[in-house]
Amino acid sequence: MENLCIARIAKNIAYFLVPVFILILIASIIGSAIADTDYRFKDADNYYETELFSNQYFDEIERKYSTIGYDLESNLIIADSDDYQKYQENQIETNKEKNNIYYVKNYNSNFKYLIIDRKNEVAKTNLEHTMLTDSIEEIKQILKQNSIYWNYEKGKVDTSIQSLSLENIRYTYTFEEIMNYSDQNIDIYTVLLNDTPYNDDYAMTKTIYDLVKYIEEIAPILIPISLIILVILAIIIIKGIGKRAKQQEIYLDTFDKWKLEIVICIGILLAILGILAGLIFIETRIKALIITSLTVGTIILYLDGILMLETIVKRIKTHTLWKTTILYSICEVIKKLIKNRKITTKLILAYGGFCSVGFFLSISIVNRYGEDRILAFLLLVTLGVLTFVFLFNKINEFEKIENALKSIYEGNTNIHLNSNELKGVLKQLAIYIEDIAGGLSNAVNESLKSERLKTELITNVSHDIKTPLTSIINYVDLLKKEKMPNEKAEEYLNILDSKSQRLKKLTEDLVEASKASSGNIKLQIEKINVNEILKQVSGEFEDRFKNRGLEQIVNLPEEDIYIEADGRYLYRVLENIYSNVTKYAMENSRVYLDVVVKSKSVVIQMKNISQEKLNISAEELMQRFVRGEKSRNTEGSGLGLSIASSLTELQGGKFHIYLDGDLFKVTIGFEIKKEQ
Amino acid sequence: MYNILVVDDDKEIVNAIEIYLSKEGYNILKAYNGMEALKIVKANENLHLILLDIMMPKLDGISVANLIRKDKAIPIIMLSAKSEDYDKIAGLNNGADDYITKPFNPLELIARVNSQIRRYTSLGSIADKTQNEENTYYSGDLFINDNTKQVLVEGKEVKLTPTEYNILKFLTKNKGIVYSIEQIYENVWEEESYAAENIIAVHIRHIREKIEINPREPKYLKVIWGIGYKIENLEEK
């Protein structure tokens, strides 16, 4: 929560810092550009060596000289029109009485001069008139204290400025005149005051020069630093946009929900307004007005920029940039119009579009010549390729759906169709299929769960039945050891005995049947020898068969056949079948046990003749609690065949019962496990 | 006179067991929950066997067996309506020597009680005697003396036919190893098996009926369905 607040404050601070660094950046770039490109600044160690300075200085000399003239009345040298004006306004002091030196009251210049007319014995200077400047020599002395000078004395030039020496000087008309005048006894002394104390053009140019030089020096550091800072500020701003204290989500106000196109129009209009406001007074040449209007214009532009940036970044952050456009709304309307149509309508629309585009392209191939024709041909090819790609993708999607359906059909309801990857009609189809698969899977799980619960319930109930049953069986047993009062009592007791024994068997079988049918059994699959187990089981039942006079005809293959099963449960299956035979087979009949070996499977067959009439179907016989005869006097729970069938299927085998008149046949099929 | 403690929360079951075991000449002590049982075990030094129900109020049978086993070697037979394999395994792992499921056959109960009492009281000496002699074979409490052709199960002599005796001797000699019907035939008859059919299986069943208390759940002669038969390799306790 705290962080959000900080992000917002940081963003606002960044907004103030951005213009500062932009200015620094622009100044650095412009400064170094000037220093690099302006010839007047080049190849100089300081301002006084630049061409800029020497030109300015020489122009000043020329100007001072070329406008020289005499006021005959006062015998005064009038240096230039400015001087004359000052003279008229009584700004020129004279010291004629002493040394014929005229002082021009123009102290605001760093350029000081002394012009001497030796013939007329007058001199003129713009040095300040002080006690020290009462004689020509003294003025010269004062001027000599300055390091930048240019003197013309008796036809010779003496200067500290390299480019203004007699050899290097630019040959102009004025300079020729000066050279000619030298015969007329004119001497010129000019200096630029050390440290340029007055705020004149020289001082200003020097300041600019120094600044530019300074900027050029630090620009290699300043530009990257300010760029990095700007990038950081931009990140801070973009991160901070839309954050509000105590709110996790990006905050959107009404403006952010306006259509993007309208917002962009407003932005452009504001920008135009800013430019207009900035340039409106440019023609007036009134500095204050221009600066004010430029500032206002810039601020408008900057605020407009912030406004646009904020709303666009917020829209991007909330993924609504595209959704808030008018174009999107139009697309949506078109989509809706198409979506609610029948698939055939869609097909007709798509096919119509394809045909008309193709038709026009084909026509243009015929009608056009040269490049246009090639272009149209290329477009037609592109159309064909795109249509193929589209159809190919659709077929792919269709195949995915087909595979999913196939896997559901095969019983695997755990499918992943990724309906988001599909489009259009097939997407809807995929969603339906996923729903159906989910429903199926739930139903299967539910039924498994309910089977498991049923098994648990049966187990618990049978446990609760067993405890009282223990007492019943025990006390019946104890009673049997007592003397009964009469035969009837003895008969009743025998019934109680047999029924309690049946109840015991029933509870045991019930648990087993429910476990077997719900698959709630842990199997230990091993390699089982079919011959061996059949010999073992028939050995177990030999005595019981003999008791009922049953003759076993065994027909086993000579080679050993191996299958994969759990020996204990396979024995339970066979035991149930055998005990079924001992209970229900006709006395003194034959029982056939055959093992039929096929290429991949082995079938164990057990055939016998039923004692009672079998007025029931094979399917019914396998259901729980159903026995071959209607009366339920014989022992057994009626669960035996049901348990045998469930256990066989659990081990991957196939269990069948065939009834043909009194012939009762059971087959158990297993896949043969090949020796490795 | 041997003392047997019967513990079950169902009084009628306790009474029925008392009737059966009293007839066999045992002295019966009764408890109806785990705590009572523990008190009686503490008070009576001269106990020879405990019949213990599992599901009881206050303290269940598994815990009782665990507590008794901490300092006593009295045989414990669990008596429970829980008949799942893992129930039996839990009982036997927690100190029980035998496990009988309810509803039980009274004769089986008596046989198992007699067996445990015999083992606990007098068997040790017979075992020592027989074990060291030549031509004797054993597994747990099953002893075969080939000199006298005698078979003893838990100290009781068992009468076998010569074929049954030979099969049992061969399997006990090679206890722990599983033999198929064919192998047993070849080794006992010492001739090629010729469609032995189920003769061996019938004999094995007869032997089981003679030496096992419950032939359906054999202790010594195990049937490995679809593979063969073996005598379990039981260590002398």
mmCIF file of C-alpha atoms in Angstrom, chain B residues 19-205:
data_model
loop_
_atom_site.group_PDB
_atom_site.id
_atom_site.type_symbol
_atom_site.label_atom_id
_atom_site.label_comp_id
_atom_site.label_asym_id
_atom_site.label_seq_id
_atom_site.Cartn_x
_atom_site.Cartn_y
_atom_site.Cartn_z
ATOM 1 C CA ILE B 19 -18.059 -73.046 28.316
ATOM 2 C CA TYR B 20 -15.937 -74.494 25.490
ATOM 3 C CA LEU B 21 -12.584 -74.012 27.167
ATOM 4 C CA SER B 22 -13.759 -75.122 30.610
ATOM 5 C CA LYS B 23 -14.772 -78.420 29.055
ATOM 6 C CA GLU B 24 -11.178 -78.719 27.839
ATOM 7 C CA GLY B 25 -10.062 -78.286 31.416
ATOM 8 C CA TYR B 26 -8.822 -74.706 31.367
ATOM 9 C CA ASN B 27 -9.380 -72.142 34.105
ATOM 10 C CA ILE B 28 -10.990 -69.004 32.649
ATOM 11 C CA LEU B 29 -10.514 -65.378 33.710
ATOM 12 C CA LYS B 30 -12.852 -62.804 32.129
ATOM 13 C CA ALA B 31 -12.439 -59.147 31.169
ATOM 14 C CA TYR B 32 -14.832 -56.904 29.194
ATOM 15 C CA ASN B 33 -12.511 -54.100 28.105
ATOM 16 C CA GLY B 34 -8.831 -53.387 27.579
ATOM 17 C CA MET B 35 -8.232 -51.687 30.945
ATOM 18 C CA GLU B 36 -9.715 -54.614 32.894
ATOM 19 C CA ALA B 37 -7.608 -56.996 30.864
ATOM 20 C CA LEU B 38 -4.422 -55.085 31.704
ATOM 21 C CA LYS B 39 -5.327 -55.090 35.429
ATOM 22 C CA ILE B 40 -5.853 -58.851 35.419
ATOM 23 C CA VAL B 41 -2.619 -59.450 33.520
ATOM 24 C CA LYS B 42 -0.780 -57.340 36.121
ATOM 25 C CA ALA B 43 -2.391 -59.105 39.073
ATOM 26 C CA ASN B 44 -1.950 -62.673 37.769
ATOM 27 C CA GLU B 45 1.565 -63.933 37.355
ATOM 28 C CA ASN B 46 0.322 -67.362 36.402
ATOM 29 C CA LEU B 47 -1.431 -66.672 33.066
ATOM 30 C CA HIS B 48 -0.881 -69.073 30.151
ATOM 31 C CA LEU B 49 -2.893 -67.533 27.270
ATOM 32 C CA ILE B 50 -4.909 -64.442 26.380
ATOM 33 C CA LEU B 51 -7.830 -64.409 23.921
ATOM 34 C CA LEU B 52 -8.176 -60.777 22.908
ATOM 35 C CA ASP B 53 -10.913 -58.958 20.972
ATOM 36 C CA ILE B 54 -9.746 -55.919 18.955
ATOM 37 C CA MET B 55 -12.689 -53.512 18.965
ATOM 38 C CA MET B 56 -13.328 -52.767 22.634
ATOM 39 C CA PRO B 57 -14.253 -49.701 24.671
ATOM 40 C CA LYS B 58 -11.618 -47.804 26.684
ATOM 41 C CA LEU B 59 -8.575 -49.572 25.221
ATOM 42 C CA ASP B 60 -8.485 -51.552 21.988
ATOM 43 C CA GLY B 61 -6.958 -54.994 21.623
ATOM 44 C CA ILE B 62 -3.998 -53.863 19.517
ATOM 45 C CA SER B 63 -2.886 -51.446 22.254
ATOM 46 C CA VAL B 64 -3.450 -54.055 24.973
ATOM 47 C CA ALA B 65 -1.315 -56.587 23.062
ATOM 48 C CA ASN B 66 1.379 -53.965 22.607
ATOM 49 C CA LEU B 67 1.409 -53.111 26.330
ATOM 50 C CA ILE B 68 1.465 -56.748 27.440
ATOM 51 C CA ARG B 69 4.297 -57.583 25.030
ATOM 52 C CA LYS B 70 6.498 -54.943 26.704
ATOM 53 C CA ASP B 71 7.292 -57.287 29.599
ATOM 54 C CA LYS B 72 5.435 -60.578 29.057
ATOM 55 C CA ALA B 73 5.782 -63.492 26.646
ATOM 56 C CA ILE B 74 2.279 -64.935 27.225
ATOM 57 C CA PRO B 75 0.721 -66.224 23.964
ATOM 58 C CA ILE B 76 -1.981 -63.880 22.650
ATOM 59 C CA ILE B 77 -4.684 -64.957 20.187
ATOM 60 C CA MET B 78 -6.583 -62.102 18.560
ATOM 61 C CA LEU B 79 -10.294 -62.661 18.126
ATOM 62 C CA SER B 80 -11.925 -60.175 15.804
ATOM 63 C CA ALA B 81 -14.722 -59.584 13.342
ATOM 64 C CA LYS B 82 -12.242 -57.677 11.210
ATOM 65 C CA SER B 83 -11.276 -60.163 8.543
ATOM 66 C CA GLU B 84 -9.298 -58.052 6.061
ATOM 67 C CA ASP B 85 -5.716 -59.080 5.371
ATOM 68 C CA TYR B 86 -4.354 -55.810 6.719
ATOM 69 C CA ASP B 87 -6.285 -56.285 9.984
ATOM 70 C CA LYS B 88 -4.642 -59.672 10.465
ATOM 71 C CA ILE B 89 -1.213 -58.282 9.604
ATOM 72 C CA ALA B 90 -1.701 -55.397 12.064
ATOM 73 C CA GLY B 91 -2.679 -57.844 14.807
ATOM 74 C CA LEU B 92 0.229 -60.216 14.214
ATOM 75 C CA ASN B 93 2.694 -57.314 13.983
ATOM 76 C CA ASN B 94 1.536 -55.936 17.325
ATOM 77 C CA GLY B 95 2.353 -58.929 19.479
ATOM 78 C CA ALA B 96 -0.371 -61.446 18.636
ATOM 79 C CA ASP B 97 0.688 -65.064 18.050
ATOM 80 C CA ASP B 98 -2.449 -66.071 16.184
ATOM 81 C CA TYR B 99 -5.538 -64.457 14.685
ATOM 82 C CA ILE B 100 -9.056 -65.936 14.625
ATOM 83 C CA THR B 101 -11.864 -64.191 12.760
ATOM 84 C CA LYS B 102 -15.430 -64.037 14.016
ATOM 85 C CA PRO B 103 -17.675 -65.889 13.589
ATOM 86 C CA PHE B 104 -15.315 -68.705 14.472
ATOM 87 C CA ASN B 105 -15.647 -72.457 14.488
ATOM 88 C CA PRO B 106 -15.504 -73.553 18.181
ATOM 89 C CA LEU B 107 -13.422 -76.604 17.267
ATOM 90 C CA GLU B 108 -10.858 -74.440 15.487
ATOM 91 C CA LEU B 109 -10.731 -72.097 18.470
ATOM 92 C CA ILE B 110 -10.086 -74.978 20.830
ATOM 93 C CA ALA B 111 -7.433 -76.448 18.510
ATOM 94 C CA ARG B 112 -5.596 -73.147 18.248
ATOM 95 C CA VAL B 113 -5.775 -72.553 21.999
ATOM 96 C CA ASN B 114 -4.423 -76.074 22.676
ATOM 97 C CA SER B 115 -1.651 -75.541 20.155
ATOM 98 C CA GLN B 116 -0.529 -72.262 21.720
ATOM 99 C CA ILE B 117 -0.684 -73.695 25.260
ATOM 100 C CA ARG B 118 1.367 -76.721 24.206
ATOM 101 C CA ARG B 119 3.947 -74.515 22.573
ATOM 102 C CA TYR B 120 4.144 -72.187 25.554
ATOM 103 C CA THR B 121 4.408 -74.840 28.213
ATOM 104 C CA SER B 122 6.091 -78.035 27.141
ATOM 105 C CA LEU B 123 7.246 -77.978 23.548
ATOM 106 C CA GLY B 124 10.730 -76.612 24.012
ATOM 107 C CA SER B 125 12.165 -79.928 25.234
ATOM 108 C CA ILE B 126 10.793 -81.998 22.359
ATOM 109 C CA ALA B 127 12.171 -79.505 19.893
ATOM 110 C CA ASP B 128 15.646 -79.699 21.354
ATOM 111 C CA LYS B 129 15.594 -83.470 21.320
ATOM 112 C CA THR B 130 14.443 -83.948 17.791
ATOM 113 C CA GLN B 131 16.359 -81.175 16.185
ATOM 114 C CA ASN B 132 19.826 -82.498 16.695
ATOM 115 C CA GLU B 133 19.239 -86.081 15.655
ATOM 116 C CA GLU B 134 20.129 -87.348 12.224
ATOM 117 C CA ASN B 135 17.425 -87.958 9.658
ATOM 118 C CA THR B 136 15.039 -85.521 11.291
ATOM 119 C CA TYR B 137 13.473 -82.551 9.582
ATOM 120 C CA TYR B 138 11.459 -79.683 10.967
ATOM 121 C CA SER B 139 9.754 -76.404 10.203
ATOM 122 C CA GLY B 140 8.480 -74.471 13.190
ATOM 123 C CA ASP B 141 6.507 -76.987 15.221
ATOM 124 C CA LEU B 142 6.354 -79.607 12.500
ATOM 125 C CA PHE B 143 8.838 -82.428 13.132
ATOM 126 C CA ILE B 144 9.602 -85.447 10.997
ATOM 127 C CA ASN B 145 11.755 -88.247 12.327
ATOM 128 C CA ASP B 146 12.751 -90.378 9.379
ATOM 129 C CA ASN B 147 14.198 -93.060 11.646
ATOM 130 C CA THR B 148 10.887 -93.804 13.310
ATOM 131 C CA LYS B 149 8.771 -92.472 10.386
ATOM 132 C CA GLN B 150 6.992 -90.267 12.939
ATOM 133 C CA VAL B 151 5.390 -86.896 12.200
ATOM 134 C CA LEU B 152 4.774 -84.524 15.116
ATOM 135 C CA VAL B 153 2.760 -81.324 14.782
ATOM 136 C CA GLU B 154 2.918 -79.118 17.841
ATOM 137 C CA GLY B 155 3.833 -82.140 19.896
ATOM 138 C CA LYS B 156 0.969 -84.275 18.624
ATOM 139 C CA GLU B 157 1.603 -87.268 16.441
ATOM 140 C CA VAL B 158 -0.085 -87.286 13.039
ATOM 141 C CA LYS B 159 -0.861 -90.481 11.087
ATOM 142 C CA LEU B 160 0.011 -90.279 7.385
ATOM 143 C CA THR B 161 -0.090 -92.804 4.544
ATOM 144 C CA PRO B 162 3.349 -93.769 3.108
ATOM 145 C CA THR B 163 2.804 -91.588 -0.019
ATOM 146 C CA GLU B 164 1.673 -88.636 2.078
ATOM 147 C CA TYR B 165 4.652 -89.176 4.371
ATOM 148 C CA ASN B 166 7.082 -89.224 1.459
ATOM 149 C CA ILE B 167 5.641 -86.039 -0.049
ATOM 150 C CA LEU B 168 5.716 -84.238 3.314
ATOM 151 C CA LYS B 169 9.260 -85.459 4.017
ATOM 152 C CA PHE B 170 10.492 -84.269 0.629
ATOM 153 C CA LEU B 171 8.917 -80.826 1.052
ATOM 154 C CA THR B 172 10.083 -80.419 4.661
ATOM 155 C CA LYS B 173 13.608 -81.487 3.711
ATOM 156 C CA ASN B 174 13.573 -78.724 1.152
ATOM 157 C CA LYS B 175 11.489 -76.284 3.162
ATOM 158 C CA GLY B 176 10.953 -72.823 1.721
ATOM 159 C CA ILE B 177 11.323 -74.023 -1.889
ATOM 160 C CA VAL B 178 8.272 -74.149 -4.175
ATOM 161 C CA TYR B 179 7.843 -77.390 -6.156
ATOM 162 C CA SER B 180 5.399 -77.952 -8.977
ATOM 163 C CA ILE B 181 3.258 -81.078 -9.113
ATOM 164 C CA GLU B 182 5.572 -82.513 -11.768
ATOM 165 C CA GLN B 183 8.704 -81.878 -9.701
ATOM 166 C CA ILE B 184 7.175 -83.425 -6.605
ATOM 167 C CA TYR B 185 6.153 -86.472 -8.590
ATOM 168 C CA GLU B 186 9.598 -86.912 -10.106
ATOM 169 C CA ASN B 187 11.330 -86.512 -6.753
ATOM 170 C CA VAL B 188 9.046 -88.667 -4.611
ATOM 171 C CA TRP B 189 8.308 -91.467 -7.105
ATOM 172 C CA GLU B 190 11.762 -91.120 -8.611
ATOM 173 C CA GLU B 191 10.435 -91.672 -12.113
ATOM 174 C CA GLU B 192 9.349 -89.511 -15.021
ATOM 175 C CA SER B 193 6.044 -87.766 -14.410
ATOM 176 C CA TYR B 194 3.531 -89.108 -16.827
ATOM 177 C CA ALA B 195 0.439 -86.969 -16.798
ATOM 178 C CA ALA B 196 0.421 -86.963 -13.018
ATOM 179 C CA GLU B 197 -2.976 -85.304 -13.252
ATOM 180 C CA ASN B 198 -4.160 -84.346 -9.809
ATOM 181 C CA ILE B 199 -2.946 -87.266 -7.695
ATOM 182 C CA ILE B 200 -0.347 -85.082 -5.994
ATOM 183 C CA ALA B 201 -2.909 -82.306 -5.436
ATOM 184 C CA VAL B 202 -5.279 -84.759 -3.782
ATOM 185 C CA HIS B 203 -2.500 -86.049 -1.527
ATOM 186 C CA ILE B 204 -1.477 -82.552 -0.605
ATOM 187 C CA ARG B 205 -5.036 -81.756 0.351
#
